[in-house]
PDB file of C-alpha atoms in Angstrom:
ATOM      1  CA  UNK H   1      14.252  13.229 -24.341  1.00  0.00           C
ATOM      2  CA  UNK H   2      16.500  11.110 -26.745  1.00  0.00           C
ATOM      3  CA  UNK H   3      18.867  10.270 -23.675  1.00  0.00           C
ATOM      4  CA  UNK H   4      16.509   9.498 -20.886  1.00  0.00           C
ATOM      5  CA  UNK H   5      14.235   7.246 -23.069  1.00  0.00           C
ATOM      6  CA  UNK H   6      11.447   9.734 -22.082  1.00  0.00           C
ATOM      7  CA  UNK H   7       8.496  11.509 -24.286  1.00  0.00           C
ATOM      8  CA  UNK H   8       7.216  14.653 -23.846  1.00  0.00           C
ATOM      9  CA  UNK H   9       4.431  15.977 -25.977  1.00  0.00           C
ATOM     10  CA  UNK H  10       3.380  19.767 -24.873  1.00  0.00           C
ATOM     11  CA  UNK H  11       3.936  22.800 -24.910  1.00  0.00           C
ATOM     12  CA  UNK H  12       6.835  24.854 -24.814  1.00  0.00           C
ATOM     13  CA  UNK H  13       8.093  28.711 -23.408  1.00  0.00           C
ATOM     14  CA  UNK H  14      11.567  30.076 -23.997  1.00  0.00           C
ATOM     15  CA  UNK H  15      12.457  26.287 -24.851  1.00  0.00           C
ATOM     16  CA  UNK H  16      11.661  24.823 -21.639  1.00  0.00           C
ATOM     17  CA  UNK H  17       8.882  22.520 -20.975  1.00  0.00           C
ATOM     18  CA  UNK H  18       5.851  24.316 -19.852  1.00  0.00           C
ATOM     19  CA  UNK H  19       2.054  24.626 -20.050  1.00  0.00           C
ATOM     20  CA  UNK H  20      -0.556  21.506 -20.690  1.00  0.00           C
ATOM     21  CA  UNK H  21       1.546  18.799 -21.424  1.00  0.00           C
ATOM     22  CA  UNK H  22       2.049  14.339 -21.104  1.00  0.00           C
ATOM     23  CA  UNK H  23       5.279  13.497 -20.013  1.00  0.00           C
ATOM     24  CA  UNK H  24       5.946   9.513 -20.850  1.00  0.00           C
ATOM     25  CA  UNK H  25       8.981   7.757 -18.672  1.00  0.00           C
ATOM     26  CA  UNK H  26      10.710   4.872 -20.064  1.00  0.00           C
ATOM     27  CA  UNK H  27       8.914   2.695 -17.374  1.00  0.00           C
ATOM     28  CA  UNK H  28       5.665   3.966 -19.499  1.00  0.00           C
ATOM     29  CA  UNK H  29       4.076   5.759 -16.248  1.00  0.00           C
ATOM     30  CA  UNK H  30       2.773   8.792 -17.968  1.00  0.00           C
ATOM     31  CA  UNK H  31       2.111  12.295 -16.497  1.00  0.00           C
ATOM     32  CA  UNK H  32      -0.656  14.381 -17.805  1.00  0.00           C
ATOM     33  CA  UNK H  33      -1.212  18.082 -16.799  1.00  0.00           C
ATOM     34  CA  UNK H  34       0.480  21.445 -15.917  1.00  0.00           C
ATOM     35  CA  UNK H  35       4.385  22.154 -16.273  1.00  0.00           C
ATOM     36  CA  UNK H  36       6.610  24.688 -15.221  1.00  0.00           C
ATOM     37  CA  UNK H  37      10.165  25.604 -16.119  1.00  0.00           C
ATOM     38  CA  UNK H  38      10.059  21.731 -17.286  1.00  0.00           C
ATOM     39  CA  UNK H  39       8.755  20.446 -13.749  1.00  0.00           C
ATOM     40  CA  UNK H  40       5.278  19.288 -12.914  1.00  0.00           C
ATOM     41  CA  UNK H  41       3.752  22.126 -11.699  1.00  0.00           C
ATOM     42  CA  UNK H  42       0.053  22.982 -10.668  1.00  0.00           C
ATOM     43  CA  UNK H  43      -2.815  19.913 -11.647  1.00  0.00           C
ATOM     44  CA  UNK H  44      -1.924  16.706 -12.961  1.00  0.00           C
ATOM     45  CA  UNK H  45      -1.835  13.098 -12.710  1.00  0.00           C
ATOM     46  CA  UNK H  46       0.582  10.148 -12.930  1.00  0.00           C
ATOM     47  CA  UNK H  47      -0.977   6.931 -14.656  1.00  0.00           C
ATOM     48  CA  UNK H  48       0.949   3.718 -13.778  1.00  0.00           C
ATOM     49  CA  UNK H  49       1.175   0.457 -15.849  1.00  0.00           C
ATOM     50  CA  UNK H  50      -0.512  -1.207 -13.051  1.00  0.00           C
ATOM     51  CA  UNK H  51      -3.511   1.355 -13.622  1.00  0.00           C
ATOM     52  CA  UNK H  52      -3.370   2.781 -10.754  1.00  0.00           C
ATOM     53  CA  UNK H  53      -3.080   6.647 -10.627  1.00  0.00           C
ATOM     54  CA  UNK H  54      -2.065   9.352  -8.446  1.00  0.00           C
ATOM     55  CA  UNK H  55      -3.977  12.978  -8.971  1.00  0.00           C
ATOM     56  CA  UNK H  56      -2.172  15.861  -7.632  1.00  0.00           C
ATOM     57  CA  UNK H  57      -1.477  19.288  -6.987  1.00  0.00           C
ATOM     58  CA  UNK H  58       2.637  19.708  -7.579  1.00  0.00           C
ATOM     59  CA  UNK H  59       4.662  22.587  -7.411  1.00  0.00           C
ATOM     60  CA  UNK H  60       8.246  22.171  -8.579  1.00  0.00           C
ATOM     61  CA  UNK H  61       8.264  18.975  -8.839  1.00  0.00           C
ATOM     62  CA  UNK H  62       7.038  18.205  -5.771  1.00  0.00           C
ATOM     63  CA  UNK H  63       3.537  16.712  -4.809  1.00  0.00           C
ATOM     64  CA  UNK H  64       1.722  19.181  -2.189  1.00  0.00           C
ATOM     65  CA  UNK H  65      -1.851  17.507  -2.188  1.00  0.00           C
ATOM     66  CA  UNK H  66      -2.730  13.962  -3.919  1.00  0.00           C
ATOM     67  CA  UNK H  67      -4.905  11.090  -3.701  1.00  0.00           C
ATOM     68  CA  UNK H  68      -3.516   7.751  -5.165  1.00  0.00           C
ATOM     69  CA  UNK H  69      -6.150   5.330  -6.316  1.00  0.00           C
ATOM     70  CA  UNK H  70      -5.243   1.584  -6.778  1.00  0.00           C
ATOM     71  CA  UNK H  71      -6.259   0.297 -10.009  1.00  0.00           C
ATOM     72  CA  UNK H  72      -9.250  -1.560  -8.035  1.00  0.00           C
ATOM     73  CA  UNK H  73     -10.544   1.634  -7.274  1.00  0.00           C
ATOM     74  CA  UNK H  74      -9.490   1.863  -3.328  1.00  0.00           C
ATOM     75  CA  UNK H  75      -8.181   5.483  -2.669  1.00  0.00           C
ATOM     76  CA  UNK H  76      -5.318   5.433  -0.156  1.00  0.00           C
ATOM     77  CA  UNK H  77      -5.788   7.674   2.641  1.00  0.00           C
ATOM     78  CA  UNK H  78      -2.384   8.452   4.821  1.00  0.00           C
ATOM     79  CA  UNK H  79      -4.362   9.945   7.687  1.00  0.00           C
ATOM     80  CA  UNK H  80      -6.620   6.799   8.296  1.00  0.00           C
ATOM     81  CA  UNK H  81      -5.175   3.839   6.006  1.00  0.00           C
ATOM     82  CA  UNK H  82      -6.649   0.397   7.929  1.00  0.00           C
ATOM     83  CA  UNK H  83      -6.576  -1.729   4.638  1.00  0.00           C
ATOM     84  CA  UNK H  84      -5.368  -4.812   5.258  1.00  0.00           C
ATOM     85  CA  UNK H  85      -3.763  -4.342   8.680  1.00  0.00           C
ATOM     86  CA  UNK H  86      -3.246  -6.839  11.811  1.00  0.00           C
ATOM     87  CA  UNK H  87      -6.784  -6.053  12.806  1.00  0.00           C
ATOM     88  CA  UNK H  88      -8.420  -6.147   9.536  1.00  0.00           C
ATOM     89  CA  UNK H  89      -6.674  -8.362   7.027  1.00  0.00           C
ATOM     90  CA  UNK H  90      -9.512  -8.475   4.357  1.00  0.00           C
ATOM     91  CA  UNK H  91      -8.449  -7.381   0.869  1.00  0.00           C
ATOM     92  CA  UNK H  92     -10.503  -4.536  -0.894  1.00  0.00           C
ATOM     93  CA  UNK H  93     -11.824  -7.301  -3.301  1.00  0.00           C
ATOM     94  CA  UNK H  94     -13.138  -8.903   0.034  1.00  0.00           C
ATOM     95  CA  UNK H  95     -15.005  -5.924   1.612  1.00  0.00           C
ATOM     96  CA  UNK H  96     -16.857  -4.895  -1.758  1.00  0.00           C
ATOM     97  CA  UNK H  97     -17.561  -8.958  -2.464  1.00  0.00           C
ATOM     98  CA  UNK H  98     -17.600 -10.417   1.224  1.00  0.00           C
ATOM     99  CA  UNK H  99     -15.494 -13.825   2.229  1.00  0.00           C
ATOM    100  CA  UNK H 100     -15.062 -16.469   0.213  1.00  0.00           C
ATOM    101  CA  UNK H 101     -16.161 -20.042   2.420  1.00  0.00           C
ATOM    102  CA  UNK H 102     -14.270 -21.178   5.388  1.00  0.00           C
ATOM    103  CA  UNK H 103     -11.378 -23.553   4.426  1.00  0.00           C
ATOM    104  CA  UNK H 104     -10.810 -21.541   0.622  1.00  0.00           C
ATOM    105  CA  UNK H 105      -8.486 -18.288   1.807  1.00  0.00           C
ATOM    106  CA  UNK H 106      -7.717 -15.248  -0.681  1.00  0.00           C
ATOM    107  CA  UNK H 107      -3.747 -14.658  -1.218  1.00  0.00           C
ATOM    108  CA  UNK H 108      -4.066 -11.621  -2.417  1.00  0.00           C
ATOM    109  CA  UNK H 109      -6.618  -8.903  -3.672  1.00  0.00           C
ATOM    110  CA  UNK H 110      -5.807 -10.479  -7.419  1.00  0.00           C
ATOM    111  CA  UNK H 111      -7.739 -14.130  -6.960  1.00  0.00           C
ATOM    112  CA  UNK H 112      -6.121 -16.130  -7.913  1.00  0.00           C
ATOM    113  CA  UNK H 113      -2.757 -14.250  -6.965  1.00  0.00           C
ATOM    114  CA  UNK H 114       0.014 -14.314  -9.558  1.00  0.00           C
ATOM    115  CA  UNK H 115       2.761 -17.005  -9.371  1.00  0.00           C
ATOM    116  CA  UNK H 116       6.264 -14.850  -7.772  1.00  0.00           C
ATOM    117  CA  UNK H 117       9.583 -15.916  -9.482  1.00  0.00           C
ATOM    118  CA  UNK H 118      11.660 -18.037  -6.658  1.00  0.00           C
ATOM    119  CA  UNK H 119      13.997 -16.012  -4.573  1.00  0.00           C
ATOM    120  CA  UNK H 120      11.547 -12.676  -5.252  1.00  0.00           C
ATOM    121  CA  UNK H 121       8.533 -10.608  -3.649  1.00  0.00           C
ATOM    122  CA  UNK H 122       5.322  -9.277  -4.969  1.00  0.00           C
ATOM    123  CA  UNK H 123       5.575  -5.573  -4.074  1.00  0.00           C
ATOM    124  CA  UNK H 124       2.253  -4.955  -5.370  1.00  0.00           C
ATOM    125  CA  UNK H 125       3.329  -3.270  -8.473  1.00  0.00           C
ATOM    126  CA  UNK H 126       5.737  -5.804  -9.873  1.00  0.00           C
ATOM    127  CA  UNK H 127       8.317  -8.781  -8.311  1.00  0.00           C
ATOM    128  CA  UNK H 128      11.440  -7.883  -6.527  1.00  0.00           C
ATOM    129  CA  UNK H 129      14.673  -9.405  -6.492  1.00  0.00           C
ATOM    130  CA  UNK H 130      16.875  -9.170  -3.090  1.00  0.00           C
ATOM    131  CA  UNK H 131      20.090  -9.900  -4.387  1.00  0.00           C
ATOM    132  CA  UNK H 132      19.980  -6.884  -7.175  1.00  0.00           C
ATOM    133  CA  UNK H 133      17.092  -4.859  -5.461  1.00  0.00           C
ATOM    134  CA  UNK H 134      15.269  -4.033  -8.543  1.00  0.00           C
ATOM    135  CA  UNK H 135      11.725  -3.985  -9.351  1.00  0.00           C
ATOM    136  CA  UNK H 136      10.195  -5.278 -12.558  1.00  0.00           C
ATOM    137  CA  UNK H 137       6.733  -5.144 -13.886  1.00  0.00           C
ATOM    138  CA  UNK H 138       4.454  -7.852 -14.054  1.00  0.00           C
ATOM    139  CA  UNK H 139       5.225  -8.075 -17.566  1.00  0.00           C
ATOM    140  CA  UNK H 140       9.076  -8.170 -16.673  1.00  0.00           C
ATOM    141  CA  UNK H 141      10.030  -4.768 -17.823  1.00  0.00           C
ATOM    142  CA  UNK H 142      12.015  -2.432 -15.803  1.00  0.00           C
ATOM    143  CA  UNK H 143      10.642  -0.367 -12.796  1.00  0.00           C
ATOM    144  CA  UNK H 144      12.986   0.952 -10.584  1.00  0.00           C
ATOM    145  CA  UNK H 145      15.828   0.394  -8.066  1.00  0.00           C
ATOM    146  CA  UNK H 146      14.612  -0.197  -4.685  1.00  0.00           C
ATOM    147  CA  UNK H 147      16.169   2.294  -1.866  1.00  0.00           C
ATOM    148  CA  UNK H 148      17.326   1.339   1.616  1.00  0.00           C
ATOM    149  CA  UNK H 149      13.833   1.684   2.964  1.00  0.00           C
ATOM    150  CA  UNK H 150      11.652   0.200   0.449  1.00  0.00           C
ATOM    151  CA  UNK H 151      13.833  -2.980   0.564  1.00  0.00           C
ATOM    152  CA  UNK H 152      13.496  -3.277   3.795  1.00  0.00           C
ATOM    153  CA  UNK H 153       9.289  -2.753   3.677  1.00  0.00           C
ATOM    154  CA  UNK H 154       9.021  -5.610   1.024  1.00  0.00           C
ATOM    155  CA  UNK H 155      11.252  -8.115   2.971  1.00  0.00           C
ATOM    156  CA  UNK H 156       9.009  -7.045   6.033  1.00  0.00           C
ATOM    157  CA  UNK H 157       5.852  -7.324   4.482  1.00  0.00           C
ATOM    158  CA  UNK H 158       5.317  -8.016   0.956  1.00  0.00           C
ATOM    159  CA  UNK H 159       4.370 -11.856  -0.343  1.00  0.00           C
ATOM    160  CA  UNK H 160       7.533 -14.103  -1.006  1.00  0.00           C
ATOM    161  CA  UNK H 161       7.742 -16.929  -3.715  1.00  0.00           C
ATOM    162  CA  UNK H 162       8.709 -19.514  -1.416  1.00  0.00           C
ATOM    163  CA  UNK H 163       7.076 -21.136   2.018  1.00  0.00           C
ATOM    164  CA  UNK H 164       8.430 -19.978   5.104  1.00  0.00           C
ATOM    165  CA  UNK H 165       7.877 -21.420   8.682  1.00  0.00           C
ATOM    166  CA  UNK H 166       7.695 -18.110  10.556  1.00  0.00           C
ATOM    167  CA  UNK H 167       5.994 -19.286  13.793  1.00  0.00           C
ATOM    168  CA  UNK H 168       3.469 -16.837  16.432  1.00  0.00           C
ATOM    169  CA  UNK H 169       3.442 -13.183  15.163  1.00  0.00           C
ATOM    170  CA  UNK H 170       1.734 -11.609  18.391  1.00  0.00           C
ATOM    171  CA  UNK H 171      -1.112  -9.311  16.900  1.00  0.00           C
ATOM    172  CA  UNK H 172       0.194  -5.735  16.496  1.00  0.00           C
ATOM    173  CA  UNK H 173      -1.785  -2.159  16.456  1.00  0.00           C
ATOM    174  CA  UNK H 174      -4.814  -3.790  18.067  1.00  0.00           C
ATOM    175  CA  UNK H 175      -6.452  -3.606  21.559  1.00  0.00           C
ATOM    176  CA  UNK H 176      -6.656  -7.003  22.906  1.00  0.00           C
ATOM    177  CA  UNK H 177      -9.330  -7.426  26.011  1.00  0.00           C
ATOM    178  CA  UNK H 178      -7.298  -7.869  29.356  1.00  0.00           C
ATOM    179  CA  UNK H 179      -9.075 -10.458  31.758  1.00  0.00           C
ATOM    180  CA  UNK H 180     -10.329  -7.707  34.804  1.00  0.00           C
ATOM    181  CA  UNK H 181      -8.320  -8.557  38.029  1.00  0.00           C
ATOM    182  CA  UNK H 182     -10.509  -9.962  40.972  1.00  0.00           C
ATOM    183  CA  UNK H 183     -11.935  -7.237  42.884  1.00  0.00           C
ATOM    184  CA  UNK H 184     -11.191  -6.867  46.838  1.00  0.00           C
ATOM    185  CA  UNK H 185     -11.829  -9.135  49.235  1.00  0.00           C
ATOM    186  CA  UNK H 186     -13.807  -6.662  51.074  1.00  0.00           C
ATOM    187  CA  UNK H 187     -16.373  -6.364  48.095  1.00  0.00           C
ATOM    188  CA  UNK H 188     -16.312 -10.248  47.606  1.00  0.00           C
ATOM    189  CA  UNK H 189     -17.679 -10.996  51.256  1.00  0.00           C
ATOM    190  CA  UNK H 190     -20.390  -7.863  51.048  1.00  0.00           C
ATOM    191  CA  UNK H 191     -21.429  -9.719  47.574  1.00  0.00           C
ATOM    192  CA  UNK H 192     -21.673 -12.946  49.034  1.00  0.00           C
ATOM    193  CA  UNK H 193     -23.385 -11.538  52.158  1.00  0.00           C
ATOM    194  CA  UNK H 194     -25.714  -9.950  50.281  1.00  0.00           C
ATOM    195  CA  UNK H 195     -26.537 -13.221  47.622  1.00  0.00           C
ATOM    196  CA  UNK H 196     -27.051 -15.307  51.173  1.00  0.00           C
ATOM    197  CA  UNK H 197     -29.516 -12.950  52.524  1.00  0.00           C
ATOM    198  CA  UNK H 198     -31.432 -12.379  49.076  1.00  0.00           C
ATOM    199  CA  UNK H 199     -31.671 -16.278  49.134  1.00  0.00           C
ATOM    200  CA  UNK H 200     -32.695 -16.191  52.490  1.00  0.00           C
ATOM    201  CA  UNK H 201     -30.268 -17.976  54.051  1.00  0.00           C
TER     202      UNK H 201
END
């Protein structure tokens, strides 16, 4: 534990890490639950800093089954996740509080949203910095490295501390209503023919 800045208090078998137990990472996301040969294993939950959580079943190290709740309370759902899409863009603050007035728009589900360093994102669960791709908390502690794709996500999506002129985004993921085409000429006259002689003309 001394090396990786970690904290485990638990119970141990043979030495290894195993049994009801709260892991602690240096990033102070704590684990609470079931180990196995000094892996999560069976029940248990992650707490972020953010205090949002993610309960789980894990074997090896590895989630099988979870839910991950935001600390707002939404529960992310991968099979049906419509949050704060291109057809929906309320926050979750929003739906459980309605709209604020026309002319006063919401940032973010934090109101009023937090002010992002120049040159960095809000990735939700700290600010990230481009040119060394690392994630820090809101409280400017260390979260991670981001990967490849993560990097790319918050460039794509995520809130930047700076104005940007990005022009039309077309509306993606929804059905927008096609204008019908006209119908045949053969069904336009029989209309029209049949209009004249309900008019009696």
């Amino acid at each position: 534990m001394e090396y990786t800045g970690s904290q485990y208090i638990g119970e141990y078998v043979d030495g290894r890490m195993e049994g009801k137990a709260e892991y602690i990472l240096p990033t102070k996301t704590k684990y609470v639950g079931e180990m196995k040969d000094g892996m999560f294993h069976g029940q248990g939950t992650l707490y972020f800093p953010s205090g949002s959580r993610h309960d789980a079943i894990w074997e090896k190290g590895l989630v099988v089954k979870g839910t991950y709740t935001f600390s707002d309370g939404l529960q992310y759902n991968a099979q049906h996740w419509h949050y704060c899409d291109s057809c929906d863009r309320r926050f979750y603050t929003e739906i459980c509080h309605g709209l604020k007035p026309a002319g006063i728009s919401q940032l973010t589900n934090m109101d009023p949203p937090r002010k992002i360093p120049q040159g960095c994102y809000d990735c939700g669960d700290g600010f990230y910095n481009p040119a060394t791709r690392i994630v820090k908390d809101y409280r400017n502690c260390f979260l991670r490295n981001a990967d490849d794709d993560e990097h790319e996500w918050i460039i794509r999506t995520c809130r930047k501390g700076w104005d940007e002129i990005v022009g039309h985004r077309p509306k993606l993921g929804c059905w927008i209503p096609q204008p019908l085409p006209p119908p045949p000429p053969m069904l336009c006259s029989w209309f029209t023919k049949s209009c004249q002689e309900k008019a009696g003309l």
